[in-house]
Amino acid sequence: MESHSRMLLRIAMTRLASPADAEDVVQDVFLKLLTARPQFRDDEHEKAWLIRATLHRACDMARMAERRTLPLEDAEVLPGRELPEPSPILSAVQALPAKYSAVIHLYYYEGYSIKEIANLLRLPVPTVGTRLSRGRERLRQILKEDVE
């Protein structure tokens, strides 16, 4: 848990706007690890499982959050809990569709190669390369719109 929790939290934050939701995702993944007790070949296999489980759980939570949105006037404001403003680049990465934000995060923030990302996400290497390229292009468009 100590060696992977920060990385998993960063991955969850690429899909979720709330740090509290991202923390819940990481806790859910570790709980699933403890209760399911899957067998791993080695440390890399375990790490890949944790990353995939985090991405899936974060997507599930994001879908649930979309269904329970409230009108702004009905939402409660919690006093004393101010969240730091995310960087414009992180906000842009979060605005990307999930299939692009995952590969961009794993490539740029976690330092994985395209081949390693393909293994982690169980995708063909050319698919990961295409998603990385298209994600970069969408990021350029989003960031260009923000500047204008």
Coordinates of C-alpha atoms in Angstrom, one line a residue:
M1 CA 0.0 0.0 0.0
E2 CA 2.8 2.4 0.9
S3 CA 4.6 1.8 -2.4
H4 CA 1.6 2.2 -4.8
S5 CA -1.0 4.4 -3.1
R6 CA 0.4 7.8 -4.3
M7 CA 0.6 6.6 -7.9
L8 CA -2.9 5.1 -7.7
L9 CA -4.3 8.4 -6.2
R10 CA -2.7 10.4 -9.1
I11 CA -4.3 7.9 -11.6
A12 CA -7.7 8.2 -10.0
M13 CA -7.4 12.0 -10.0
T14 CA -7.2 11.9 -13.8
R15 CA -10.7 10.6 -13.9
L16 CA -12.3 12.3 -11.0
A17 CA -12.7 16.0 -10.0
S18 CA -12.8 15.4 -6.3
P19 CA -9.7 14.4 -4.3
A20 CA -12.0 12.7 -1.7
D21 CA -13.5 10.5 -4.5
A22 CA -10.0 9.6 -5.7
E23 CA -9.1 8.6 -2.2
D24 CA -12.2 6.5 -1.9
V25 CA -11.3 4.7 -5.2
V26 CA -7.8 3.9 -3.9
Q27 CA -9.3 2.6 -0.7
D28 CA -11.8 0.5 -2.6
V29 CA -9.0 -1.0 -4.7
F30 CA -6.9 -2.0 -1.7
L31 CA -10.0 -3.4 0.0
K32 CA -10.7 -5.5 -3.1
L33 CA -7.0 -6.6 -3.1
L34 CA -7.3 -7.8 0.5
T35 CA -10.7 -9.5 0.1
A36 CA -10.2 -11.1 -3.3
R37 CA -6.6 -12.1 -2.7
P38 CA -5.7 -12.6 -6.4
Q39 CA -2.5 -14.5 -7.2
F40 CA 0.3 -12.5 -8.9
R41 CA 3.3 -13.8 -10.8
D42 CA 5.5 -10.9 -9.6
D43 CA 5.5 -7.3 -8.4
E44 CA 4.9 -5.9 -11.9
H45 CA 1.8 -8.1 -12.3
E46 CA 0.5 -6.9 -9.0
K47 CA 1.1 -3.2 -10.0
A48 CA -0.6 -3.7 -13.3
W49 CA -3.6 -5.2 -11.5
L50 CA -3.8 -2.3 -9.1
I51 CA -3.6 0.2 -12.0
R52 CA -6.3 -1.5 -14.0
A53 CA -8.6 -1.8 -10.9
T54 CA -8.1 1.9 -10.1
L55 CA -8.9 3.0 -13.7
H56 CA -12.0 0.8 -13.7
R57 CA -13.2 1.9 -10.3
A58 CA -12.6 5.6 -11.0
C59 CA -14.6 5.3 -14.3
D60 CA -17.4 3.6 -12.3
M61 CA -17.4 6.4 -9.7
A62 CA -17.3 9.1 -12.4
R63 CA -20.4 7.5 -14.1
M64 CA -22.2 7.4 -10.7
A65 CA -21.3 11.1 -10.1
E66 CA -22.8 12.1 -13.5
R67 CA -26.1 10.5 -12.5
R68 CA -26.4 12.2 -9.2
T69 CA -25.7 15.8 -10.2
L70 CA -27.7 18.5 -8.5
P71 CA -28.7 21.9 -9.6
L72 CA -26.2 24.5 -8.2
E73 CA -28.9 26.1 -6.0
D74 CA -29.6 22.7 -4.4
A75 CA -26.0 21.9 -3.5
E76 CA -24.7 22.5 0.0
V77 CA -21.5 24.4 0.5
L78 CA -19.3 23.0 3.2
P79 CA -17.5 25.7 5.1
G80 CA -13.8 25.5 5.8
R81 CA -13.0 23.0 3.0
E82 CA -11.3 24.8 0.2
L83 CA -9.7 22.7 -2.5
P84 CA -6.6 23.8 -4.2
E85 CA -7.0 24.9 -7.8
P86 CA -5.8 22.2 -10.2
S87 CA -3.2 23.2 -12.8
P88 CA -4.5 24.1 -16.2
I89 CA -2.8 21.1 -17.7
L90 CA -4.2 18.6 -15.2
S91 CA -7.6 20.1 -15.7
A92 CA -7.2 19.6 -19.5
V93 CA -6.1 16.0 -19.0
Q94 CA -9.2 15.4 -16.8
A95 CA -11.4 16.9 -19.5
L96 CA -10.2 14.3 -22.0
P97 CA -12.3 11.2 -22.6
A98 CA -11.2 8.4 -20.3
K99 CA -9.4 6.4 -23.0
Y100 CA -7.1 9.3 -23.8
S101 CA -6.6 10.6 -20.2
A102 CA -5.5 7.2 -19.0
V103 CA -2.7 6.8 -21.6
I104 CA -1.5 10.4 -21.2
H105 CA -1.3 10.1 -17.5
L106 CA 0.5 6.8 -17.5
Y107 CA 2.9 8.0 -20.2
Y108 CA 3.7 11.5 -18.9
Y109 CA 3.0 11.4 -15.2
E110 CA 4.0 7.8 -14.4
G111 CA 6.7 7.4 -17.0
Y112 CA 5.5 4.2 -18.6
S113 CA 6.5 3.3 -22.2
I114 CA 3.9 2.7 -24.8
K115 CA 4.6 -1.0 -24.7
E116 CA 4.2 -1.1 -20.9
I117 CA 0.9 0.9 -21.1
A118 CA -0.3 -1.6 -23.7
N119 CA 0.5 -4.5 -21.3
L120 CA -1.2 -2.7 -18.3
L121 CA -4.4 -1.8 -20.2
R122 CA -4.4 -5.0 -22.2
L123 CA -4.5 -3.1 -25.5
P124 CA -2.5 -3.5 -28.7
V125 CA 0.7 -1.3 -28.8
P126 CA -0.6 0.6 -32.0
T127 CA -3.8 1.4 -30.2
V128 CA -2.0 2.9 -27.3
G129 CA 0.2 5.0 -29.7
T130 CA -2.9 6.2 -31.5
R131 CA -4.7 7.2 -28.3
L132 CA -1.6 9.0 -27.1
S133 CA -1.3 10.9 -30.3
R134 CA -5.0 11.8 -30.4
G135 CA -5.0 12.7 -26.7
R136 CA -2.1 15.1 -27.3
E137 CA -3.9 16.7 -30.2
R138 CA -7.1 17.1 -28.0
L139 CA -4.9 18.6 -25.2
R140 CA -3.5 21.1 -27.7
Q141 CA -7.0 22.1 -28.7
I142 CA -8.2 22.4 -25.1
L143 CA -5.2 24.4 -24.0
K144 CA -5.3 26.6 -27.1
E145 CA -9.0 27.4 -26.4
D146 CA -8.1 28.3 -22.8
V147 CA -5.4 30.8 -24.0
E148 CA -7.7 32.5 -26.5

